[in-house]
Amino acid sequence: MPVLHTGRRRTKLDRSYNGPPRQGPVRHISPAQLNLERVYEQNRINIQKKDATKAPEPAPGPAAKGKPRLLLMGQRRSGKSSISSVVFHKMPPNETLFLESTARIQKDSMHSFMDFQVWDLPGQLDFMDPSFDLDAIFCEIGALIWVIDAQDDYIEAINRLNSTILNLQPSYQNVNIEVFIHKVDGLSDDYKLDIQRDIMQRIQDELSDHGVENAPITFHLTSIYNHSIFEAFSKVIQKLIPHLATLEALLNDLCRSCRFEKAYLFDVLSKIYIATDSSPVDMPSYEICSDYIDVIVDVSEIYGWERPKEYIEFLEGPPWNKKLDDQVACKNAESVIVLTDMKRPIMLREVNQYLALVAIMCEGSHEKMPSVTMNVEATVTGLSEVFEITKHRK
Amino acid sequence: MDNLNNLSIQDEPVASPASEPRKQKKKKVLLMGKSGSGKSSMRSIIFSNYVAKDTRRLGATIDVDLSHVKFLGNLTLNLWDCGGQDAFMENYLNQQRQHVFSNVGVLIYVFDIESRDFDRDLLTYRSIVQALAQFSPTASVYLLIHKMDLIPPVQREDLYNHRVSIVRSKSATFDPTPFATSIWDQSLYKAWAEIIHDLVPNLDQIEKHLGSLGKMIMAEEVLLFERSSFLVVSSWCSKEIFTGDKDNPAQNPTYDRNERLSNIIKNFKQSTSRYTGTPKSAEQFSVFELKMPNFCMFIVKFTTNTYLGVVLPPGEERFNAAMENCYIARKEFEDLDSPAKKSADRGATSESLETA
Ligand SMILES: Nc1nc2c(ncn2[C@@H]2O[C@H](COP(=O)(O)OP(=O)(O)OP(=O)(O)O)[C@@H](O)[C@H]2O)c(=O)[nH]1
Ligand SMILES: Nc1nc2c(ncn2[C@@H]2O[C@H](COP(=O)(O)OP(=O)(O)OP(=O)(O)O)[C@@H](O)[C@H]2O)c(=O)[nH]1
Ligand SMILES: [Mg+2]
Ligand SMILES: [Mg+2]
């Protein structure tokens, strides 16, 4: 079932209790329920596996590009588990205060437009221990995300990052290293940039002292309390997407033909954008589109319950005498909201079960929705094809 | 724009006691509880478009912050946000006793779940309730057991039930309606929507009209939102969502959907305000449409004080017809909403409330 249709949060139905949900999105689940979910998840994975047998199995080993792995590393309490909970499990940021220190490697599999894994590594893990099987961890790696707590003394974190890079360099030269300068909420803009400059300098100096130049390192300023963490992940993930250029070209065409200001292709579950048109990304437009997805998901969760079959029969009977499927114009989710200011509408269109197209339109577009819808339809078809290809090629 | 400390809108030093014999549509609402329990926070979220985290910047309320909130149907809430520090409480209970506790329509009493001295909170509550019984014996009392988010989720329910049963037993002749609330989720909207629902004067009529509109357009649900708080002031559900059993139509199983929807929209208004750079109190959107394979819905700007939300079964034709009919029905509702529409200041009053 597409994420947009089912919502993502579990609700407990109980009328006697007039209060906040007793369970957050992920962590606060009773053991029994957790177990149920595990069983469910297992089944789901098994079913997926069965389905997958129809398509050729991906080759094993590092060549299995289908399932890149993102490693979250860094000092204890730097915020790794918080990041993975907020981005991939929709935990509200303030609930991360209840997270306990991670004792063992947490492996999460994300089944989305592209399957990938997120590994949350405990801060105190010592990789340089010779008994440690580096290969097992780094073989399928797509990106190494190093999280640095910007509100703390970061010298030790940088030293460890440097030695990790130097250690990995000989065997894994092409690993993207993404440094998240994290918890920058509450820091002034100037201070943020100062820190970033300082951290970059320290890493470059150390690496070039060891003769390593041009290692693929990217820096991001992040916080779980705003969209920056999603933006950063978007950029990390985009590097791993095959056919990115094709996706971008399709979005460019759409923006041109419909005079859209900006269009994003989103992974609905994580709200990472996996492609956008070539006009510059600005945080405000990303935020509003991302928040709009939340609205749709949340609203669908509330009203998307399964109607009884007698009711459906009634709706398909006279005077319509048509299957519900034939009464709707589009089988996927569609939505539009007209903002009062400048009459600017925002539209959303589901692409497939994982992806949604969200665009900021220009003034007056709401009156021309039929023609916009046609163009969007064409783009959606194009986008879906790209993902079909990717899936089958592996 | 965000002058957070300037919350008090009209600090009428002391409202004229001989005020309302003829305008009975004014309701006096007392918001009381210990200092720091979260009274001003909830007021500013519900009525002034704050988000939860903005409330951290609120200062303690000095004496009483009085505000007038205009609602549909010519209802005006006189909201008394009573600073909860001991000296003020003393004052309400003694020197100001009659002034504070007479003509009260509603007392909303807020308990901080994390309070370290619950026994003492109870003593204060008791004195307040006694004063209320003396001067406004017919008032309704609502208990908000607040800041539930601070309690680990597994303990919430037990602790809440425990506190409520104790507070109930100290409520004199009143039978308070309890809620567990937090500014961090929709629970706050539930409490306030119910409180407001009990207060709107010509609600019967509004509900009747909503019902006939809903039937005509074959809606599953129709919701009427107050335009700035986005509280659901009235709603109607179809009885024609047939199941095998004719007398037992199906119902949407999400029982807290109204307050969730309020919360969702309120939050999104924050985003749009940030995006467009317009004040949060400004009307942020005019139309919202959503078409899913198994339902569709729209929310449109409706009357002066309201938005209308409609949930429908899927189908393009039904959707378009329903929307058109709602626009036609607007006029009729406009009359119910604000019979005294001519008075030029009505828009202005509710605007100023939102800390423009
Ligand atoms: N201010 C702020 N705090 C954050 C942010 N991200 C995480 N935190 C807080 O940092 C603390 C530690 O977070 P964790 O996610 O448990 O850290 P970790 O890196 O997984 O730690 P280990 O499991 O011990 O390695 C928590 O209290 C989080 O609430 C952020 O962006 N800003
Ligand atoms: N965690 C949590 N904090 C809350 C909640 N509601 C309010 N607060 C915080 O409680 C603090 C005090 O809130 P106020 O609304 O100023 O308290 P008050 O009851 O008006 O206090 P007085 O004006 O002195 O009577 C603020 O920092 C709020 O952010 C809640 O539901 N959960
Ligand atoms: Mg951790
Ligand atoms: Mg206060």
CSV table of C-alpha atoms in Angstrom, one decimal, chain A residues 11-309:
chain,number,residue,atom,x,y,z
A,11,THR,CA,-3.0,5.0,16.2
A,12,LYS,CA,-4.4,3.3,19.1
A,13,LEU,CA,-8.2,3.4,19.2
A,14,ASP,CA,-9.4,4.0,22.6
A,15,ARG,CA,-12.0,6.4,23.7
A,16,SER,CA,-11.6,6.3,27.4
A,17,TYR,CA,-8.3,8.2,27.3
A,18,ASN,CA,-8.5,11.8,26.3
A,19,GLY,CA,-4.8,12.5,25.9
A,20,PRO,CA,-1.7,12.5,23.9
A,21,PRO,CA,-0.9,9.3,22.1
A,22,ARG,CA,0.6,6.9,24.5
A,23,GLN,CA,3.0,5.7,22.0
A,24,GLY,CA,5.2,7.7,19.7
A,25,PRO,CA,5.9,6.7,16.2
A,26,VAL,CA,8.6,4.1,16.9
A,27,ARG,CA,10.0,3.6,20.2
A,28,HIS,CA,7.1,3.5,22.6
A,29,ILE,CA,5.6,0.3,21.6
A,30,SER,CA,4.7,-2.5,23.9
A,31,PRO,CA,6.9,-5.6,23.5
A,32,ALA,CA,4.0,-7.7,22.3
A,33,GLN,CA,3.1,-5.2,19.6
A,34,LEU,CA,6.7,-4.8,18.7
A,35,ASN,CA,6.8,-8.5,18.2
A,36,LEU,CA,3.7,-8.5,16.0
A,37,GLU,CA,5.3,-5.8,13.9
A,38,ARG,CA,8.4,-7.8,13.6
A,39,VAL,CA,6.4,-10.8,12.4
A,40,TYR,CA,4.6,-8.5,10.0
A,41,GLU,CA,7.7,-7.0,8.7
A,42,GLN,CA,9.3,-10.4,8.2
A,43,ASN,CA,6.3,-11.5,6.2
A,44,ARG,CA,6.4,-8.4,4.2
A,45,ILE,CA,10.1,-8.9,3.4
A,46,ASN,CA,9.4,-12.5,2.5
A,47,ILE,CA,6.6,-11.5,0.2
A,48,GLN,CA,8.8,-8.9,-1.4
A,49,LYS,CA,11.5,-11.5,-1.9
A,50,LYS,CA,9.0,-13.8,-3.6
A,51,ASP,CA,8.0,-11.0,-5.9
A,52,ALA,CA,11.6,-10.2,-6.6
A,53,THR,CA,12.2,-13.7,-7.9
A,54,LYS,CA,10.4,-12.7,-11.0
A,55,ALA,CA,12.9,-10.1,-11.7
A,56,PRO,CA,16.6,-11.2,-12.0
A,57,GLU,CA,18.3,-11.3,-8.6
A,58,PRO,CA,20.9,-8.7,-8.0
A,59,ALA,CA,24.4,-10.0,-8.2
A,60,PRO,CA,25.8,-10.5,-4.7
A,61,GLY,CA,28.7,-8.6,-3.2
A,62,PRO,CA,29.9,-5.0,-3.7
A,63,ALA,CA,28.4,-5.0,-7.2
A,64,ALA,CA,24.9,-5.2,-5.7
A,65,LYS,CA,24.5,-1.5,-6.2
A,66,GLY,CA,20.8,-1.9,-5.6
A,67,LYS,CA,21.1,-1.7,-1.8
A,68,PRO,CA,23.6,1.0,-0.9
A,69,ARG,CA,24.5,1.3,2.8
A,70,LEU,CA,24.6,4.5,4.7
A,71,LEU,CA,26.8,4.4,7.8
A,72,LEU,CA,26.2,6.8,10.6
A,73,MET,CA,29.3,7.3,12.7
A,74,GLY,CA,30.6,9.7,15.2
A,75,GLN,CA,31.2,10.2,18.9
A,76,ARG,CA,28.7,9.1,21.6
A,77,ARG,CA,25.8,11.4,22.0
A,78,SER,CA,26.6,13.2,18.8
A,79,GLY,CA,23.1,12.5,17.6
A,80,LYS,CA,23.4,9.5,15.2
A,81,SER,CA,20.4,7.6,16.5
A,82,SER,CA,18.4,10.8,16.7
A,83,ILE,CA,19.1,11.5,13.1
A,84,SER,CA,18.1,8.0,11.9
A,85,SER,CA,14.9,8.0,14.1
A,86,VAL,CA,13.8,11.5,12.9
A,87,VAL,CA,14.5,11.0,9.3
A,88,PHE,CA,13.6,7.4,8.8
A,89,HIS,CA,11.1,6.7,11.6
A,90,LYS,CA,9.3,10.0,11.9
A,91,MET,CA,10.2,10.4,15.5
A,92,PRO,CA,9.3,13.9,16.7
A,93,PRO,CA,12.6,15.6,17.4
A,94,ASN,CA,11.9,16.4,21.1
A,95,GLU,CA,11.3,12.7,21.7
A,96,THR,CA,15.0,11.9,20.9
A,97,LEU,CA,15.7,13.1,24.4
A,98,PHE,CA,14.4,9.7,25.6
A,99,LEU,CA,16.8,7.8,23.3
A,100,GLU,CA,19.3,5.6,25.0
A,101,SER,CA,22.9,5.2,24.0
A,102,THR,CA,23.3,2.6,21.3
A,103,ALA,CA,25.1,-0.5,22.4
A,104,ARG,CA,25.2,-2.5,19.2
A,105,ILE,CA,25.1,-1.7,15.5
A,106,GLN,CA,21.5,-0.9,14.5
A,107,LYS,CA,20.8,-2.0,11.0
A,108,ASP,CA,17.7,-0.5,9.3
A,109,SER,CA,16.6,-1.6,5.9
A,110,MET,CA,14.7,1.0,4.0
A,111,HIS,CA,12.4,-0.3,1.3
A,112,SER,CA,11.7,2.6,-0.9
A,113,PHE,CA,12.1,3.7,-4.5
A,114,MET,CA,15.5,2.2,-4.0
A,115,ASP,CA,16.3,-0.2,-1.2
A,116,PHE,CA,19.0,1.0,1.1
A,117,GLN,CA,20.3,0.3,4.5
A,118,VAL,CA,21.0,2.7,7.3
A,119,TRP,CA,23.5,1.5,9.9
A,120,ASP,CA,23.7,3.4,13.2
A,121,LEU,CA,27.0,2.6,14.7
A,122,PRO,CA,27.6,3.0,18.5
A,123,GLY,CA,29.9,5.9,19.3
A,124,GLN,CA,32.3,3.8,21.3
A,125,LEU,CA,32.9,1.2,18.6
A,126,ASP,CA,36.6,0.9,17.9
A,127,PHE,CA,37.1,0.1,14.2
A,128,MET,CA,40.7,0.3,14.4
A,129,ASP,CA,40.7,-2.8,16.5
A,130,PRO,CA,42.4,-5.3,14.2
A,131,SER,CA,39.9,-8.0,15.1
A,132,PHE,CA,37.2,-5.9,13.6
A,133,ASP,CA,35.9,-7.0,10.2
A,134,LEU,CA,36.1,-3.8,8.3
A,135,ASP,CA,35.1,-5.5,5.1
A,136,ALA,CA,31.8,-6.7,6.5
A,137,ILE,CA,30.9,-3.1,7.3
A,138,PHE,CA,32.3,-1.2,4.5
A,139,CYS,CA,31.9,-3.5,1.5
A,140,GLU,CA,28.5,-2.2,0.2
A,141,ILE,CA,28.9,1.3,1.5
A,142,GLY,CA,27.2,4.1,-0.3
A,143,ALA,CA,28.2,6.9,2.1
A,144,LEU,CA,29.9,7.3,5.4
A,145,ILE,CA,28.1,10.0,7.4
A,146,TRP,CA,30.2,11.3,10.2
A,147,VAL,CA,28.2,13.2,12.8
A,148,ILE,CA,29.9,15.9,14.8
A,149,ASP,CA,28.2,17.6,17.7
A,150,ALA,CA,28.7,21.3,17.0
A,151,GLN,CA,27.6,22.2,20.5
A,152,ASP,CA,30.4,20.2,22.1
A,153,ASP,CA,34.1,20.1,21.9
A,154,TYR,CA,34.8,18.5,18.5
A,155,ILE,CA,38.5,18.0,18.5
A,156,GLU,CA,38.3,14.4,19.5
A,157,ALA,CA,35.6,13.8,16.9
A,158,ILE,CA,37.8,15.2,14.2
A,159,ASN,CA,40.8,13.2,15.2
A,160,ARG,CA,38.7,10.0,15.0
A,161,LEU,CA,37.2,11.0,11.7
A,162,ASN,CA,40.7,11.7,10.3
A,163,SER,CA,42.1,8.4,11.5
A,164,THR,CA,39.0,6.6,10.1
A,165,ILE,CA,39.5,8.2,6.7
A,166,LEU,CA,43.2,7.4,6.6
A,167,ASN,CA,42.4,3.9,7.6
A,168,LEU,CA,39.8,3.4,4.9
A,169,GLN,CA,41.6,5.3,2.2
A,170,PRO,CA,43.8,2.5,0.8
A,171,SER,CA,40.9,0.0,0.3
A,172,TYR,CA,37.8,2.2,-0.1
A,173,GLN,CA,38.9,5.3,-1.9
A,174,ASN,CA,35.6,6.1,-3.5
A,175,VAL,CA,33.5,6.1,-0.4
A,176,ASN,CA,31.6,9.4,-0.1
A,177,ILE,CA,32.4,11.0,3.2
A,178,GLU,CA,29.6,13.2,4.4
A,179,VAL,CA,30.4,15.3,7.5
A,180,PHE,CA,27.3,16.4,9.3
A,181,ILE,CA,28.1,19.3,11.6
A,182,HIS,CA,25.2,18.6,13.8
A,183,LYS,CA,23.0,20.3,16.4
A,184,VAL,CA,23.5,23.7,14.9
A,185,ASP,CA,20.1,24.7,16.1
A,186,GLY,CA,20.6,27.6,18.5
A,187,LEU,CA,23.9,28.6,17.0
A,188,SER,CA,24.1,32.0,15.2
A,189,ASP,CA,24.7,31.9,11.4
A,190,ASP,CA,28.2,33.5,11.8
A,191,TYR,CA,29.2,31.0,14.4
A,192,LYS,CA,28.0,28.1,12.3
A,193,LEU,CA,30.1,29.2,9.4
A,194,ASP,CA,33.1,29.7,11.7
A,195,ILE,CA,32.8,26.2,13.0
A,196,GLN,CA,32.4,24.8,9.5
A,197,ARG,CA,35.5,26.6,8.3
A,198,ASP,CA,37.5,25.4,11.3
A,199,ILE,CA,36.4,21.8,11.0
A,200,MET,CA,37.2,21.8,7.2
A,201,GLN,CA,40.6,23.2,7.8
A,202,ARG,CA,41.5,20.7,10.5
A,203,ILE,CA,40.5,17.8,8.4
A,204,GLN,CA,42.2,19.0,5.2
A,205,ASP,CA,45.4,19.8,7.1
A,206,GLU,CA,45.6,16.4,8.7
A,207,LEU,CA,44.8,14.5,5.5
A,208,SER,CA,47.3,16.4,3.4
A,209,ASP,CA,50.0,15.8,6.0
A,210,HIS,CA,49.4,12.2,5.2
A,211,GLY,CA,49.5,12.7,1.5
A,212,VAL,CA,45.7,12.3,1.0
A,213,GLU,CA,44.4,15.0,-1.2
A,214,ASN,CA,40.9,15.5,-2.7
A,215,ALA,CA,39.2,12.8,-0.7
A,216,PRO,CA,35.5,13.0,-1.5
A,217,ILE,CA,34.4,14.9,1.6
A,218,THR,CA,31.3,17.0,1.8
A,219,PHE,CA,30.2,19.2,4.7
A,220,HIS,CA,26.6,19.8,5.9
A,221,LEU,CA,25.2,21.9,8.7
A,222,THR,CA,22.4,20.0,10.3
A,223,SER,CA,19.9,19.8,13.0
A,224,ILE,CA,17.0,17.5,13.7
A,225,TYR,CA,14.9,20.5,14.8
A,226,ASN,CA,14.5,21.8,11.3
A,227,HIS,CA,14.6,20.7,7.7
A,228,SER,CA,18.3,20.9,7.4
A,229,ILE,CA,18.8,17.2,8.3
A,230,PHE,CA,16.4,16.2,5.4
A,231,GLU,CA,18.2,18.5,3.0
A,232,ALA,CA,21.5,17.0,3.9
A,233,PHE,CA,20.2,13.5,3.4
A,234,SER,CA,18.7,14.5,0.1
A,235,LYS,CA,22.1,15.5,-1.1
A,236,VAL,CA,23.7,12.4,0.2
A,237,ILE,CA,21.2,10.1,-1.4
A,238,GLN,CA,21.1,11.9,-4.7
A,239,LYS,CA,24.8,10.9,-5.2
A,240,LEU,CA,23.6,7.3,-5.1
A,241,ILE,CA,20.7,7.5,-7.5
A,242,PRO,CA,21.2,6.1,-11.0
A,243,HIS,CA,19.6,8.2,-13.8
A,244,LEU,CA,19.5,11.3,-11.7
A,245,ALA,CA,20.1,13.4,-14.8
A,246,THR,CA,17.1,11.9,-16.6
A,247,LEU,CA,14.9,12.7,-13.6
A,248,GLU,CA,16.1,16.2,-13.5
A,249,ALA,CA,15.5,16.7,-17.2
A,250,LEU,CA,11.9,15.6,-16.8
A,251,LEU,CA,11.4,18.0,-14.0
A,252,ASN,CA,12.9,20.8,-16.0
A,253,ASP,CA,10.6,20.2,-18.8
A,254,LEU,CA,7.6,20.2,-16.5
A,255,CYS,CA,8.6,23.5,-14.9
A,256,ARG,CA,9.0,25.0,-18.3
A,257,SER,CA,5.8,23.8,-19.8
A,258,CYS,CA,3.6,24.7,-16.8
A,259,ARG,CA,5.6,27.7,-15.6
A,260,PHE,CA,6.1,26.0,-12.2
A,261,GLU,CA,8.5,27.9,-9.9
A,262,LYS,CA,10.0,24.7,-8.5
A,263,ALA,CA,9.4,21.0,-8.6
A,264,TYR,CA,10.6,18.3,-6.3
A,265,LEU,CA,10.5,14.6,-6.5
A,266,PHE,CA,10.1,13.3,-2.9
A,267,ASP,CA,10.6,10.0,-1.2
A,268,VAL,CA,7.4,10.2,0.8
A,269,LEU,CA,8.4,8.3,3.8
A,270,SER,CA,11.6,10.0,4.5
A,271,LYS,CA,10.8,13.3,2.8
A,272,ILE,CA,14.1,13.3,1.2
A,273,TYR,CA,14.0,14.9,-2.2
A,274,ILE,CA,15.7,12.7,-4.7
A,275,ALA,CA,15.6,15.1,-7.6
A,276,THR,CA,14.6,18.6,-8.4
A,277,ASP,CA,14.6,20.9,-11.4
A,278,SER,CA,17.7,23.0,-12.1
A,279,SER,CA,16.5,26.3,-10.6
A,280,PRO,CA,18.3,26.8,-7.3
A,281,VAL,CA,17.0,25.0,-4.3
A,282,ASP,CA,15.9,27.3,-1.6
A,283,MET,CA,15.2,26.1,1.9
A,284,PRO,CA,11.7,27.8,2.1
A,285,SER,CA,10.3,26.1,-1.0
A,286,TYR,CA,11.8,22.7,0.1
A,287,GLU,CA,10.2,23.2,3.5
A,288,ILE,CA,6.8,24.1,2.3
A,289,CYS,CA,6.7,21.2,-0.2
A,290,SER,CA,8.0,18.8,2.5
A,291,ASP,CA,5.4,20.1,5.0
A,292,TYR,CA,2.7,19.7,2.4
A,293,ILE,CA,3.5,16.0,2.1
A,294,ASP,CA,3.0,15.8,5.9
A,295,VAL,CA,-0.4,17.3,5.5
A,296,ILE,CA,-1.4,14.8,2.9
A,297,VAL,CA,0.0,11.8,4.7
A,298,ASP,CA,-1.6,12.9,8.0
A,299,VAL,CA,-4.9,13.7,6.4
A,300,SER,CA,-5.0,10.4,4.5
A,301,GLU,CA,-4.2,8.5,7.7
A,302,ILE,CA,-7.3,10.0,9.3
A,303,TYR,CA,-9.8,9.6,6.4
A,304,GLY,CA,-8.3,6.7,4.4
A,305,TRP,CA,-10.1,4.0,6.4
A,306,GLU,CA,-11.5,1.1,4.5
A,307,ARG,CA,-15.2,1.6,3.7
A,308,PRO,CA,-17.6,-1.3,3.9
A,309,LYS,CA,-18.4,-3.1,0.7
